[in-house]
Amino acid sequence: MGHHLLCTFSSLLLLFLFSSLPVTSQFLFGGSKQAHNYSNVSCIENERQALLLFKHGLIDESNRLSSWVGEGCCSWEGISCHKTTGSVLKLDLRYTTADDDDYNTNCLGGQLSPSLVNLTNLQYLDLSSNIFLGVQVPAFFGLLKNLRYLSLSGAGFDGEIPHHLGNLSHLRYLDLGWNGLRTKDLRWVAGLSSLKQLVLSKVNLTAAQDGLQSINMLPSLRTLDLYSCDLFIHPHLSYVNFTSLAFLDLGENNFNNYMVPPWLRNLTGLHGLHLGYNNLSDPIYGLLDQMTSLVHLDLSSNRFDALTLKSLCNASNLTYLDLSYNNLQGSIPSEIGHLSKLTNLLLYNNKLNGTISTNLGQLTKLQAFEVGYNSLTGVLSEDHFAKLRELESLDLARNSLALNVSSSWVPPFQLHEIRMQSIIVGPRFPAWLRTQNEVEILDMSNASISDAIPSWFLSKNKSSLWYLDLSHNFLTGHIRQLVVHELSSLFLNDNRFTGTIPEDLCKLENLSELDLSNNLLSRRVPLCLGNLQDLLFLNLANNNLSGQIPSSLGNLWGLSKLHLNGNKFVGKLPASMQHLSNLEDLDLGDNRLKDVIPAWIGERLSNLRFLRFQSNNFYGPISDTLCQLSHLRVLNLAHNNLSAFIPHCFNNISAMVSAFDFSSSINSQESLQDIKGGREVEYNTWSLELVKSVSLSTNNLVGEIPDEIMELVQLQVLNLSQNHLTGRIPKKIGNLKQLETLDLSMNALSGAIPESLSDLYSLNSLNMSHNKLSGPIPSGNQLQTLTDPSIYEGNSGLCGKPLPNSCWEHKLPTKNGPSDDDEGHSESDWSWFYAGIGPGFAVGLLGVLGILLLKKSWRYVTGRQPVQ
């Protein structure tokens, strides 16, 4: 949703900016079209040499400037000259190709030569969307006195903005946005007396507290974009000078007391206003009444209430209204039908309830209606959509709505985006989709569809569909041919598909996400899946797939999530998997794999966050190389045949030691099953970011619990049960303050339970049963709430609550057993010590008394000691 919102807003901003290009072209070239690529115009020699010097400093891996040879510089790529004098007027080297795969190689980089100063008549300079990483904006740009247009947008520039730019008094358009730039002082802006459009989005203006006052000195300004500058927005200006503004973006800044500044009332000529992402809560009722020209209003990601929405129903010229991510409650007001010019109505992620009125049909120009993630109820019929002939985007997701239309319904629109997640669309596969030929995004997950995918479905959308989610329904039959060449994301999980995984999927060259989990698919995984070079997310979990894991999966070098758990895979892990260096999640649990844990997992898969091999037949020792996985958050090797000692190097797994590890990314469809509190728990989406877990239970591990595990202070789950562990529970177990689940049951652990166990304030599941523990059970804090005696049963030497046998007052040890000096002695050694201490003390006491009776000086001294 957020990405969709940003893209929509950016497009509208660009549309607004370029709608004024006829004006721009006039001010750039004096009202006549004099800047062109003229091959027959003579090139001024010193300007040609200046351009060659400029080219020499650039990095041009794709040879974009291959035409920059010969004498006629006016015919070179990106150069436009005056048709009479031959002076270079325009240098346009912006990167415009939308092919992200070649972005890094096709973009220009390097250094900017000051030879550009020799282009004395240059009026237009555009270096936007290139990669000048770490390069500062040159101060010599301030010497290009004839510049009317300067754009460095999204080109990777860094550092302080040179105040010399303030010398460009003829400049009409300046775009420094979306770089790594900053400035402490914006007073130089006041020198741009001719400026009409200023874009500083993402420029760090935290220290420029006078920034808005300086910009206020520009009376001709038409466009001001200060998105995400962290600028302090003055609630009061002594006077408002930039009343010519037509477009104003103050999104994601610092508003005093979350208050909308009242001086906005004076900007009566505004066409576009963006105040999103500011957490604003101050009422704006009546604030926009004078803005009769307002057509684009973005108030998203604030705290505005339903009265705000109702008050805006009088803004009759609005075409775009975004109140998503606010605090809207109640029903959508019927007065919304008054906004007859509205093309975009975005109200998703609020608290709206009630039904959707058929007044919606009055919005005949509506192109986007997005009300997903609310609490709307009721039935939507054909009447709601009868007049919406221009509708392209429909988002009804996550409401308690039902779509009730006839099987012969032909919608009046052609939708590009359909989001109907978790509303009732079924039980039949919606026949009206057959009429939709331009669908790009279709999400009908959890839509109560109990049917087979009809043969006509994908044949209607082969040219445009790139996102398809039909998960969590009751779809049956075989997965039909899904060769849609543009398809990038395919989610068919949690259905009842049978048969094999069709090899036709291997023809989807653009596929990046594939989820077929939780179905009834069987037989082997097609080898050709390894040909899907763009695949990032692959989930085939919980089917009946068999055979060996295909070695061809090792060809998916970009893969970050691989879930093959809950199948019948056998054999060893293919060595080719060590090439999956970008892998973050690897879940092979609940299969029949038989192998040692390969050393290359720790050595080559350094980005792993989740590693789950539970319920297989892995054997041998736990490889020490796993300790090299510094980003690991979940390690689950439970229910295998692992032997030997627990590695002592687990404290090298820094993600379990530090709370600050942000190396990972979460897929919106991702989930992970893991053991917590003795039961299987499914962690979904963002909860995966929080879990830190180690489970080694039900193996053949021996030796003591390493003290180094007690350094994993972020650990929430520790399960070492059903092994052959011996020795004492480490005294520093109280360090694990975040621990919620601790299971050490069914081992051979001995000695006392450390008193520090009572320091675990988050503990809600504990099991120490069936060991050889002795002494009193610690009490206090969170332990007082764990009253089930079964968590300690099978330890004949334990006493105290919640067990029925109380501890004798004279029984030793009373707290933690032996002191630190006692380590290395067995329990029987100490029982002999305690058995002999009584007679020894009696004999010693008799000896001292005898000496006192015989020696007079000692009797005198002991009798004269002062009272302390």
Coordinates of N, CA, C and O in Angstrom, one line a residue, residues 50 186 270 463 489 636 640 727 794 829:
A50 N 35.5 21.9 -24.1 CA 34.9 21.8 -22.7 C 34.1 20.6 -22.5 O 34.2 19.9 -21.5
L186 N 19.5 28.0 4.4 CA 18.8 28.2 3.1 C 18.8 29.6 2.7 O 18.0 29.9 1.7
L270 N -3.7 27.3 -4.5 CA -3.2 25.9 -4.5 C -4.0 25.0 -5.4 O -5.2 24.9 -5.2
S463 N -1.1 -10.8 -21.4 CA -0.1 -9.7 -21.7 C 0.1 -8.7 -20.6 O 1.1 -8.0 -20.6
S489 N 4.8 -12.5 -9.5 CA 4.5 -13.1 -8.2 C 3.2 -14.0 -8.3 O 2.2 -13.5 -8.8
N636 N 16.9 -24.3 14.6 CA 16.1 -25.4 15.0 C 16.7 -26.7 14.4 O 16.4 -26.9 13.2
N640 N 16.4 -34.9 15.5 CA 17.3 -35.6 14.6 C 18.1 -36.6 15.3 O 17.7 -37.0 16.4
G727 N 26.0 -32.6 34.0 CA 26.5 -31.5 34.7 C 25.4 -30.6 35.3 O 24.3 -30.9 35.4
G794 N 10.1 -36.0 38.4 CA 11.1 -36.8 37.9 C 12.5 -36.4 38.4 O 13.5 -36.9 37.9
D829 N 31.1 -36.3 46.7 CA 32.2 -35.7 47.5 C 31.7 -34.8 48.6 O 32.1 -34.9 49.8

